[in-house]
Coordinates of N, CA and C in Angstrom, one line a residue:
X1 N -10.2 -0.5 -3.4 CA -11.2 0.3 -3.9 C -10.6 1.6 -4.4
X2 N -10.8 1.6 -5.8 CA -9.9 3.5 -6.0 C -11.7 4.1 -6.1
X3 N -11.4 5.5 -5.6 CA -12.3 6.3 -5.3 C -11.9 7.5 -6.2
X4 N -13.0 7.9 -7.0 CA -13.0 9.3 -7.9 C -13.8 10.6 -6.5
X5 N -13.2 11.3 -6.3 CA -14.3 12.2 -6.3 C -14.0 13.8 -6.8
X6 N -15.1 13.7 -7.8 CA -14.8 14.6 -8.7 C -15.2 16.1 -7.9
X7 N -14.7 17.3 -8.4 CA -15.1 18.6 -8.0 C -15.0 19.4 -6.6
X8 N -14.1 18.5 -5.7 CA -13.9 18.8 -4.5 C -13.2 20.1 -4.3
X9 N -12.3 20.6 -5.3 CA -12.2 22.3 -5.8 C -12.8 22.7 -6.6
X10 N -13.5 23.8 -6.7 CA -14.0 24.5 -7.7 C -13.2 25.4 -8.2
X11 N -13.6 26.0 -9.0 CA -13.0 27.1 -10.2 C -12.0 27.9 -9.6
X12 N -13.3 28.5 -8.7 CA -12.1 29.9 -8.3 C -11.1 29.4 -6.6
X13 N -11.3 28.4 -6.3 CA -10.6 27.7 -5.4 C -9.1 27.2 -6.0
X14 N -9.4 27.3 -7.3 CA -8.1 26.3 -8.2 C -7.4 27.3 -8.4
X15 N -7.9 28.7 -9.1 CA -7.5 29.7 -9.4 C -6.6 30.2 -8.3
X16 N -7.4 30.5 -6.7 CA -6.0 31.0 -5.9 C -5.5 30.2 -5.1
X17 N -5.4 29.1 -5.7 CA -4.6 27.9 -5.2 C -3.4 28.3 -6.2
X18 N -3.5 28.1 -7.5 CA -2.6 28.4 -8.7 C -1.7 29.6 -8.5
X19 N -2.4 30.7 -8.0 CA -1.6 32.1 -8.1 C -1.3 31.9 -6.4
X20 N -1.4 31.2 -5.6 CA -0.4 31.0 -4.5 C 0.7 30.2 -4.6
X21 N 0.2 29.0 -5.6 CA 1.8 28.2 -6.4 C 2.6 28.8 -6.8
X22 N 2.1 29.9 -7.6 CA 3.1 30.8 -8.1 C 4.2 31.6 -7.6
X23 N 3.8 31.8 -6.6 CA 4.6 32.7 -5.1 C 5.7 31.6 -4.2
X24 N 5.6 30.3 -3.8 CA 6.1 29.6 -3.2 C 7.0 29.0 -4.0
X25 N 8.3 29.1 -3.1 CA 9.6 28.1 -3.8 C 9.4 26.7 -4.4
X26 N 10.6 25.9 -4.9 CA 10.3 24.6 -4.9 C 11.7 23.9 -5.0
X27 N 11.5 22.8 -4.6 CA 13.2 22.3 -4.4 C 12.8 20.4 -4.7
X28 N 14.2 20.1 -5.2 CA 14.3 18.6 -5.3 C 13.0 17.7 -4.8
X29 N 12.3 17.3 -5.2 CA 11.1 16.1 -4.7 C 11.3 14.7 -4.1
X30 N 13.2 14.5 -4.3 CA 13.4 13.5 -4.0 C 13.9 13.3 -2.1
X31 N 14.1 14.5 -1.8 CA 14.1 14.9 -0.4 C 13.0 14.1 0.5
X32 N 12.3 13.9 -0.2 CA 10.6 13.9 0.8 C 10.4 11.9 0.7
X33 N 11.1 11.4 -0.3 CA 11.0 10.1 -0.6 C 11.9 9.4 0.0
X34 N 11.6 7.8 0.4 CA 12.1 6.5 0.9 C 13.4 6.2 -0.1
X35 N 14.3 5.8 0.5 CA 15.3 4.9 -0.5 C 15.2 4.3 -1.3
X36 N 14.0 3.6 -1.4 CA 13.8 3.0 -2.8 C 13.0 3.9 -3.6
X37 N 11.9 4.8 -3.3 CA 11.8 5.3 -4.2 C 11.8 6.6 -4.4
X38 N 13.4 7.4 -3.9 CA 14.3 8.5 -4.6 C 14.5 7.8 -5.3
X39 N 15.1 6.8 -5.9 CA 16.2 6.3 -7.2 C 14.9 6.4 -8.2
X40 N 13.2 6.6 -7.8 CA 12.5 6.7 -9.3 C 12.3 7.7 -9.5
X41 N 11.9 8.5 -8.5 CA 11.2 10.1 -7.9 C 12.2 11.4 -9.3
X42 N 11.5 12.1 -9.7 CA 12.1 12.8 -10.8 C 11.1 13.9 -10.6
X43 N 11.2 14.8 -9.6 CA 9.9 15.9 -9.6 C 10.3 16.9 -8.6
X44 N 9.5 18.0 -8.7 CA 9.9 19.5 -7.8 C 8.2 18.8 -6.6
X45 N 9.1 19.8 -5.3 CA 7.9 19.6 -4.3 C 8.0 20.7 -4.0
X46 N 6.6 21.5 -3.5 CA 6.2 22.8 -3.3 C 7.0 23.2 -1.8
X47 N 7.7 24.2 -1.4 CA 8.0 24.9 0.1 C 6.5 25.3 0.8
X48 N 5.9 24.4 1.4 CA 4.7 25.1 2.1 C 5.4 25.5 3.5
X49 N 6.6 25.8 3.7 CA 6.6 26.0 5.3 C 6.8 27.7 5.5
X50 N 6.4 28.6 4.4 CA 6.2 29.8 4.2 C 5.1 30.4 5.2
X51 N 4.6 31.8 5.3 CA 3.2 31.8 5.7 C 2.5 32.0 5.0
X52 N 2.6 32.2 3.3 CA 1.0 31.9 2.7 C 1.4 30.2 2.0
X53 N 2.4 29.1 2.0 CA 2.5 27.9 2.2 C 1.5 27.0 3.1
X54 N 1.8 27.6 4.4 CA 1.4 27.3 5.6 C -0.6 27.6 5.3
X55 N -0.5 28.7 5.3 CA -2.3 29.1 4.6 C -2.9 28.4 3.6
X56 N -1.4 28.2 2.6 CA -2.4 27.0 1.5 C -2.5 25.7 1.7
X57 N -1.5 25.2 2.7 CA -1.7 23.8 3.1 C -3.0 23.3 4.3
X58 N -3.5 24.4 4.9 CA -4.7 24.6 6.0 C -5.7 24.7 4.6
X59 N -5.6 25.5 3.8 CA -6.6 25.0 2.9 C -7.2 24.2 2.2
X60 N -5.8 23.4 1.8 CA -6.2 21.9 1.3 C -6.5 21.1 1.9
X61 N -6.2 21.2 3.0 CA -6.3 20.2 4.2 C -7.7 20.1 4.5
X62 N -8.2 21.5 4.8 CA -9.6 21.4 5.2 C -10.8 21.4 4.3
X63 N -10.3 21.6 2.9 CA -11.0 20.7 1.7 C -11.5 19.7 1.3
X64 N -10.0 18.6 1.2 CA -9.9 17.4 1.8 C -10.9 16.7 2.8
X65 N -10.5 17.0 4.2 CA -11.2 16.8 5.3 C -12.3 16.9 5.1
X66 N -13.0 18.1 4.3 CA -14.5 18.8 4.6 C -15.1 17.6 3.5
X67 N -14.8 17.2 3.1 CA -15.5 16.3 1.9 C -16.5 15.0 2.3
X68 N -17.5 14.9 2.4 CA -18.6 14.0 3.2 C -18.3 12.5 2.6
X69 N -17.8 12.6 1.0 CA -17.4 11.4 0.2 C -16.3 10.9 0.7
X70 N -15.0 11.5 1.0 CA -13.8 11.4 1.1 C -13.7 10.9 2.6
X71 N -14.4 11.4 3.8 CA -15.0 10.8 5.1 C -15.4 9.3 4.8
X72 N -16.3 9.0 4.0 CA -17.2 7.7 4.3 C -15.8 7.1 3.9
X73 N -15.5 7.1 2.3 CA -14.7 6.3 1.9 C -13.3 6.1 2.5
X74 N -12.8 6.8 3.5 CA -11.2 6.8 3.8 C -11.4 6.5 5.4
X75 N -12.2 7.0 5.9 CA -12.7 6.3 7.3 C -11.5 6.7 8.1
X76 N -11.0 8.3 8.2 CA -9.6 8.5 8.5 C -9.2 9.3 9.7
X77 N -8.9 8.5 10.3 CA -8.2 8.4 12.0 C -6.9 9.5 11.8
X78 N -5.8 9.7 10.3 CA -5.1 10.2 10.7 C -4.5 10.7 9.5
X79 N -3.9 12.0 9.0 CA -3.4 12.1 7.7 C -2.0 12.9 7.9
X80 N -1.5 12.4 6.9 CA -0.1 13.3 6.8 C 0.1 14.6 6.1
X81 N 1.1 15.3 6.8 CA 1.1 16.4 6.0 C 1.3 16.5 4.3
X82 N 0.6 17.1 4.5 CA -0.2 17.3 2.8 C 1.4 17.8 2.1
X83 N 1.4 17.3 0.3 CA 2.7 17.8 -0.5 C 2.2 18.0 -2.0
X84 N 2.7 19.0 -2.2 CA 2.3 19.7 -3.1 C 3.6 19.1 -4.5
X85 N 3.1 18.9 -5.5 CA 4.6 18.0 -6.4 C 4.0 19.0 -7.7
X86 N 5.3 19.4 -8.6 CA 5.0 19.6 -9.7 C 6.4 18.5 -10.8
X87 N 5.7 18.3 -11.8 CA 6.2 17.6 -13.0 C 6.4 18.5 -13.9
X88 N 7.4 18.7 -14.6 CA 7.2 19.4 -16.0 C 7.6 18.0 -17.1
X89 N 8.5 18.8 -18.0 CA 8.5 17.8 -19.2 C 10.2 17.7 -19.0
X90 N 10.1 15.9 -19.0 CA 11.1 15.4 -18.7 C 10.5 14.5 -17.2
X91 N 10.2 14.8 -16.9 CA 10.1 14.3 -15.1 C 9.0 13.6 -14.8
X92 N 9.0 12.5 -13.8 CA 7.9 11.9 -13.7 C 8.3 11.3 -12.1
X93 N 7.9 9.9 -11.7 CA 7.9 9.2 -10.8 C 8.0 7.3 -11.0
X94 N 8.6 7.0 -11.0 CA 8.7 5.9 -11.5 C 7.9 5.1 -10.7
X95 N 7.6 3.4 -11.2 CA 7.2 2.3 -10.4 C 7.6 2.3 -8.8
X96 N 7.1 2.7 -7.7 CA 7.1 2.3 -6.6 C 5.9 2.2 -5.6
X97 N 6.3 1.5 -4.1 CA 5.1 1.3 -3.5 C 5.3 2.3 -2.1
X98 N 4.5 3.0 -1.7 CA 4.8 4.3 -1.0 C 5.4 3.7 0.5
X99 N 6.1 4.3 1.5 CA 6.6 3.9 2.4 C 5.0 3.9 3.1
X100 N 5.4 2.7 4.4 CA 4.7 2.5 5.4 C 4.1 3.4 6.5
X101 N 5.3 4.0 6.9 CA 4.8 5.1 7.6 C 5.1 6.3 7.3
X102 N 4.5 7.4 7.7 CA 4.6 9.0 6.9 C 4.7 9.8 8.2
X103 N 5.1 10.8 8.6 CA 5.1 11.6 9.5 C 3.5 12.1 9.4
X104 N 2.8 12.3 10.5 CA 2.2 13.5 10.6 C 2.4 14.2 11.8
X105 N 2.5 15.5 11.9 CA 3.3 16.6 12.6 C 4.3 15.8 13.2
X106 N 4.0 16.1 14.8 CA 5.3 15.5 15.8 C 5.1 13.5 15.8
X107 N 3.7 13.3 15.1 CA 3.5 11.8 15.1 C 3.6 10.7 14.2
X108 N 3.7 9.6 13.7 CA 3.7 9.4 12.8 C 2.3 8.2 12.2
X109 N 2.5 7.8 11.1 CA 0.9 7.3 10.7 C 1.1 6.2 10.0
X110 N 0.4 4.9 9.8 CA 0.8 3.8 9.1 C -0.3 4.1 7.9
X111 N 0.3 4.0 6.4 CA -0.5 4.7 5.4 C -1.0 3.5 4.9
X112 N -2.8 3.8 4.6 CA -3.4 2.6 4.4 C -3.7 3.0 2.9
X113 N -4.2 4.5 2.9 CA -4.7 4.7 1.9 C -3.9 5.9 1.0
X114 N -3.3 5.9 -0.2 CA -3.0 7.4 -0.8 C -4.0 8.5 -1.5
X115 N -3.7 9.4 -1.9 CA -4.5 10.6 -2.8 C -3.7 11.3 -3.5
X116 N -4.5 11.7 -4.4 CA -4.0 12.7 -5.3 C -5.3 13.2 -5.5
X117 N -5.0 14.8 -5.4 CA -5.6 15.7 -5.8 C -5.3 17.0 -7.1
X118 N -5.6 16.6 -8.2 CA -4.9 17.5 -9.2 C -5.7 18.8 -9.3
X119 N -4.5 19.6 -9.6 CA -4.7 21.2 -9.3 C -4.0 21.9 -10.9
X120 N -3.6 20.4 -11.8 CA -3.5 21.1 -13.4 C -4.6 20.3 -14.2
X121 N -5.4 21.1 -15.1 CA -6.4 20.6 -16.1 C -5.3 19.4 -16.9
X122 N -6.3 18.2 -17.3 CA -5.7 17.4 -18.2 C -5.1 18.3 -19.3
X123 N -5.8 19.2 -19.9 CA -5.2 19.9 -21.2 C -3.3 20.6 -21.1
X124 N -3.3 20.9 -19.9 CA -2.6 21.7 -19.5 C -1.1 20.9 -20.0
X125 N -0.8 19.6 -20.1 CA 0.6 18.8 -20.0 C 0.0 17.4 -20.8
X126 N 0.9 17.1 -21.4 CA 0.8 15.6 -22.2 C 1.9 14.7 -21.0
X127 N 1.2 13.4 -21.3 CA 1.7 12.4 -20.5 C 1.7 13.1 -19.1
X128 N 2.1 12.0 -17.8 CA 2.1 12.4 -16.3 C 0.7 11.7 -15.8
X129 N 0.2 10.6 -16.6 CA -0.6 10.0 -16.3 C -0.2 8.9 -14.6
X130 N -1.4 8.6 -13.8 CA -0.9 8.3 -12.7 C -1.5 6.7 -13.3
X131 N -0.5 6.0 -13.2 CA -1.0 4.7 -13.5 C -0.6 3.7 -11.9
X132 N -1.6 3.2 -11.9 CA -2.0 2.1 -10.7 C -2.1 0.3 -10.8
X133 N -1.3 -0.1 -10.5 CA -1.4 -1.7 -10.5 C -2.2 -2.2 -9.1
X134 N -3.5 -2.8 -9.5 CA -4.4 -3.2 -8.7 C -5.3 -4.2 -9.1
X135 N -5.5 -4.5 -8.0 CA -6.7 -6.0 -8.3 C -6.5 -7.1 -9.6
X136 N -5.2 -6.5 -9.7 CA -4.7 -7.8 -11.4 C -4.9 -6.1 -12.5
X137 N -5.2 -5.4 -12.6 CA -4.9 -4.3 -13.7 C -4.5 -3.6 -13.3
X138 N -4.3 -2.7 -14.4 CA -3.8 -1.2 -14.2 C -4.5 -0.5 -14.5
X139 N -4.4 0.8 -14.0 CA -5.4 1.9 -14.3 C -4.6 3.0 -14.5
X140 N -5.1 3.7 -15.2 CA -4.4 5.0 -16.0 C -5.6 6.1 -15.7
X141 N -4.8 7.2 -14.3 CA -6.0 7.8 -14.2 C -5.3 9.4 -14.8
X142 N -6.1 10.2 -15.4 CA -6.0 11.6 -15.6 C -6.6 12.4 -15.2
X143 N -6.9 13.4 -13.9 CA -8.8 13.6 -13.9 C -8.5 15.2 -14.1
X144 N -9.8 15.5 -13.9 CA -9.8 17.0 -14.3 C -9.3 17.5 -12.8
X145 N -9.2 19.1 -13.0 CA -8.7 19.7 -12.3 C -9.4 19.9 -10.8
X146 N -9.0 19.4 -9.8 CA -10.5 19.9 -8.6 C -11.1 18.6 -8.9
X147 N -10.1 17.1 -9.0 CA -10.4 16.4 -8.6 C -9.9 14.9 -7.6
X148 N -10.3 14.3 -6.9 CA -9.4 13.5 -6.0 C -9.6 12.1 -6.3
X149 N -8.7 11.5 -6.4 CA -8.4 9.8 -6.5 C -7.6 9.1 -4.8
X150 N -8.7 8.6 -4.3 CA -8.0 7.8 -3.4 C -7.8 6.3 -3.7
X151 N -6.6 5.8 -3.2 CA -6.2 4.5 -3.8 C -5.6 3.6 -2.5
X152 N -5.2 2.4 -2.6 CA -4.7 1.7 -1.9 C -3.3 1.8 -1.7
X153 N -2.2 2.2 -0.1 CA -0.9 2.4 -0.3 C -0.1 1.3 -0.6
X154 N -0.7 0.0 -0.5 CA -0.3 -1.5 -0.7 C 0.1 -1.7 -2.4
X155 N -0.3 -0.8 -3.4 CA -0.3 -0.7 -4.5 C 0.8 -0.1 -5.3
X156 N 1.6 -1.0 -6.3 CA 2.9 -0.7 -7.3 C 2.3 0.7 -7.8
X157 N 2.6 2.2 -8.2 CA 2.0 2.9 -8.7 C 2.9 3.7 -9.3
X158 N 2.6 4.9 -10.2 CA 3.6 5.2 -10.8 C 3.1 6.8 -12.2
X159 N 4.1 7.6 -11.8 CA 3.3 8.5 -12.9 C 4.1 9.1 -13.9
X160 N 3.4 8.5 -14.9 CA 4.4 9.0 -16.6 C 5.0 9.8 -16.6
X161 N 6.2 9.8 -17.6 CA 6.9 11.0 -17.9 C 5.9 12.0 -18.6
X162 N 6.4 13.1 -18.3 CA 5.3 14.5 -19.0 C 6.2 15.0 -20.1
X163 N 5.8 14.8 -20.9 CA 6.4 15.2 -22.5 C 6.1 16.6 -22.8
X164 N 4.7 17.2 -22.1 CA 4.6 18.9 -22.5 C 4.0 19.3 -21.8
X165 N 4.1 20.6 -21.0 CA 3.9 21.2 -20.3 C 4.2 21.1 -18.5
X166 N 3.3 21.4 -17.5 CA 3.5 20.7 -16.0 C 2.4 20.1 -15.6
X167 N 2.7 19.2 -14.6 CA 1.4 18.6 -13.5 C 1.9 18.8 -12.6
X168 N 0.4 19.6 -12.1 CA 0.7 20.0 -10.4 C -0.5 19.4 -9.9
X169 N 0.3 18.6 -8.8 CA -1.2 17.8 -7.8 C -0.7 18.1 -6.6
X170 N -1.5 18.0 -5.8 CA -1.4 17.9 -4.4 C -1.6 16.3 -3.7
X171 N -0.6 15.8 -2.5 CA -0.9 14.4 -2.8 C -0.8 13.9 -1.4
X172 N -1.2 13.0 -0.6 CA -1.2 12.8 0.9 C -1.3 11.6 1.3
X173 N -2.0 10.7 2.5 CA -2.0 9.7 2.8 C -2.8 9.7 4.5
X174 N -3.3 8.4 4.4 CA -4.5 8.4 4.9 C -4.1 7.0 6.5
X175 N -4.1 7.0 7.2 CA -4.2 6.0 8.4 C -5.8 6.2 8.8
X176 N -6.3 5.2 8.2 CA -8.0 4.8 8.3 C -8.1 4.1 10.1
X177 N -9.0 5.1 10.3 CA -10.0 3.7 12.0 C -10.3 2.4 11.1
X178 N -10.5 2.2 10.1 CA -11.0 0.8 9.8 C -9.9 0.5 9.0
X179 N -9.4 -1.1 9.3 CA -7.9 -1.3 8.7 C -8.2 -2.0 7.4
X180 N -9.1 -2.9 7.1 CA -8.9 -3.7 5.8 C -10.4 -2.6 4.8
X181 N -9.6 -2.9 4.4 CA -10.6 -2.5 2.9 C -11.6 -2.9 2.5
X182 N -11.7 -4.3 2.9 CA -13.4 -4.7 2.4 C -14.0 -3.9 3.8
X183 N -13.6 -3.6 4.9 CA -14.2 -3.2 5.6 C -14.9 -2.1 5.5
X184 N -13.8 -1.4 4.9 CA -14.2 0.3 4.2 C -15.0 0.1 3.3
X185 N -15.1 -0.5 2.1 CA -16.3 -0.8 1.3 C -17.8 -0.8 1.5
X186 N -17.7 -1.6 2.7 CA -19.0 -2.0 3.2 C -19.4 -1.4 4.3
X187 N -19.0 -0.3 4.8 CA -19.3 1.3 5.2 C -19.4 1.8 4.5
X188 N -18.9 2.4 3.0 CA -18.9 3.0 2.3 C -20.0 3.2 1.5
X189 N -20.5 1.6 1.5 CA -21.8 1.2 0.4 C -22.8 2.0 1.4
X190 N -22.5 1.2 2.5 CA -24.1 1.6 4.0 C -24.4 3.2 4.0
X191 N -22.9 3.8 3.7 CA -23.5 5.5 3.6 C -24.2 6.0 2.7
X192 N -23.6 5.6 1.3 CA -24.2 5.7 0.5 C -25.3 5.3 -0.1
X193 N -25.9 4.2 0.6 CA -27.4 3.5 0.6 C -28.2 4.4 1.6
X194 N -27.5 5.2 3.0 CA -27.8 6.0 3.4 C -28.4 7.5 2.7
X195 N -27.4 7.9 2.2 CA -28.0 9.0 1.5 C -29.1 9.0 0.3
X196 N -29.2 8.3 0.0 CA -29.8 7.8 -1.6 C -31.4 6.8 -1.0
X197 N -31.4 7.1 0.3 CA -33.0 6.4 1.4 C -33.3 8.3 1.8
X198 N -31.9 9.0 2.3 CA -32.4 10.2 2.6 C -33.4 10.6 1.4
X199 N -33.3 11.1 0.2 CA -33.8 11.7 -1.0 C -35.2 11.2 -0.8
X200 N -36.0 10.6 -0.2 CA -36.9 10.0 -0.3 C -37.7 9.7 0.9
X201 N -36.8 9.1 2.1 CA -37.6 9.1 3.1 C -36.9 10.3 4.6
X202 N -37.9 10.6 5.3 CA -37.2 11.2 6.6 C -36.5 10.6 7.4
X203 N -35.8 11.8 7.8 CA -34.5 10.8 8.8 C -35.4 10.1 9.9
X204 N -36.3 10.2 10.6 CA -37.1 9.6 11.1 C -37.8 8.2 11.0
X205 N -38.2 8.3 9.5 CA -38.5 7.0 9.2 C -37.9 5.8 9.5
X206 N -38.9 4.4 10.2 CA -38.1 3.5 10.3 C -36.9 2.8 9.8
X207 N -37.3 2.8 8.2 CA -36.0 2.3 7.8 C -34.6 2.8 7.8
X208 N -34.5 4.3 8.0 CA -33.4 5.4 8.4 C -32.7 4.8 9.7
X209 N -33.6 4.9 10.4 CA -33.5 4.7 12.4 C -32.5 3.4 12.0
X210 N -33.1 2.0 11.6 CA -32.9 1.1 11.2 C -31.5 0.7 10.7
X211 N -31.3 1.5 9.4 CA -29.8 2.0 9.0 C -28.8 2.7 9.6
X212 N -29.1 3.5 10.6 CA -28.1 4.2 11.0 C -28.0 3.4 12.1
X213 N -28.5 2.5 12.7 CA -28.2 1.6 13.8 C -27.0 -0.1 13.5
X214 N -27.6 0.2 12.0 CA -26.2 -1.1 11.3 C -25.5 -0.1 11.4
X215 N -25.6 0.6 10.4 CA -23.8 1.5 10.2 C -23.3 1.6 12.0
X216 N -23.8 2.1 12.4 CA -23.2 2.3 14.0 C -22.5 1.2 14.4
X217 N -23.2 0.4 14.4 CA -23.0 -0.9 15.1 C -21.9 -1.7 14.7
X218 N -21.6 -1.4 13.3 CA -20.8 -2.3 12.5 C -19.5 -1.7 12.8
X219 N -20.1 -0.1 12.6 CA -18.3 0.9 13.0 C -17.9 0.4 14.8
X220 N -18.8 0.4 15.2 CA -18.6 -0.3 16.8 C -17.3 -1.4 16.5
X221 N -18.1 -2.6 15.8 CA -17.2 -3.2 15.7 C -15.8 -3.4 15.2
X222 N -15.6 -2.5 13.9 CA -14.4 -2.6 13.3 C -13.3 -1.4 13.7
X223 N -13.9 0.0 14.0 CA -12.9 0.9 14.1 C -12.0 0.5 15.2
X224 N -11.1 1.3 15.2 CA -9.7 1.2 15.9 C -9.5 2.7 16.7
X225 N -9.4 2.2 17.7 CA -9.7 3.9 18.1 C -8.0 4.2 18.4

């Protein structure tokens, strides 16, 4: 399942997100990558271990996290520390499939699901398109700024060379309570059939009661605690 969700930053969230990029170092991006894929990796990764680093990574993080879309769909028991990547022109990331496991803090996490969160407007850079090999196609995603794609880590992926200007995303990884994906799906639908019964009837109403007793029941079954 790749997941859009659009507008998870707003305007002026982007804005001192931007002018905090501007303040923090940046060093080789191939540091942070697996052996196979430093040999594709061509990109700068942000120094968040600063203290307004440290403040903008608590920010994204609780962005991210705060997101009711980004909950249903990622179903997420565990995430890794968030990395901030910029591309200019010349640089990109080649074909690879993300490592297995990721640090988070002193623990580490089996990555079920990835994200990207872009923090440069499409206008801003040509090429640096994130293309994805899945379900038998490829997808070529670009989105606006202050928006997030979650995808499958099981997935060949890969993002263009940028021919003008930069892309700057923010990008992480997800260890879900629910392990297979159709599983996630079909929580994902239930919430969302959830909300879309709220607009109309009370939470009280039988068929609500009703609904939130599948979703419950089903998560009973599948999560992983």
């Amino acid at each position: 399942m790749l997941i859009t969700i659009p507008g998870l930053l707003g305007p002026q969230a982007l804005s001192e997100i931007r002018s905090t990029l501007d303040t923090v170092g940046w060093r080789d991006g191939r540091i942070t990558a697996g052996a196979q894929a430093a040999r594709v990796k061509n990109n700068q990764q942000a120094d968040l271990s600063t203290r307004s680093g440290v403040a903008l990574h608590k920010r994204l993080h609780d962005a991210i996290t705060g997101n009711a879309i980004f909950e249903a769909a990622a179903q997420p028991k565990k995430l890794s520390r968030l990395m901030v990547s910029k591309a200019g022109e010349g640089e990109g990331y080649g074909t690879h499939v993300d490592n297995v496991l990721m640090r988070s803090g002193e623990d580490r996490l089996r990555t079920d699901l990835s994200f990207t969160l872009f923090l440069s407007q499409p206008s801003d850079y040509d090429g640096g398109e994130l293309t994805i090999d899945w379900a038998g196609m490829v997808h070529s995603m670009k989105l606006e700024a202050g928006s997030l794609l979650l995808y499958p880590s099981t997935s060949l992926h890969q993002v263009e060379t940028v021919t003008r200007g930069e892309r700057i995303v923010c990008v992480g990884w997800v260890e879900s309570l629910v392990r297979t994906a159709e599983q996630r799906e079909i929580l994902f639908d239930l919430e969302n059939l959830r909300a879309t019964l709220g607009q109309s009837l009370p939470h009280e109403a039988p068929e609500q009661l009703a609904l939130a007793k599948i979703a419950a029941n089903i998560r009973r079954l599948w999560v992983e605690n």
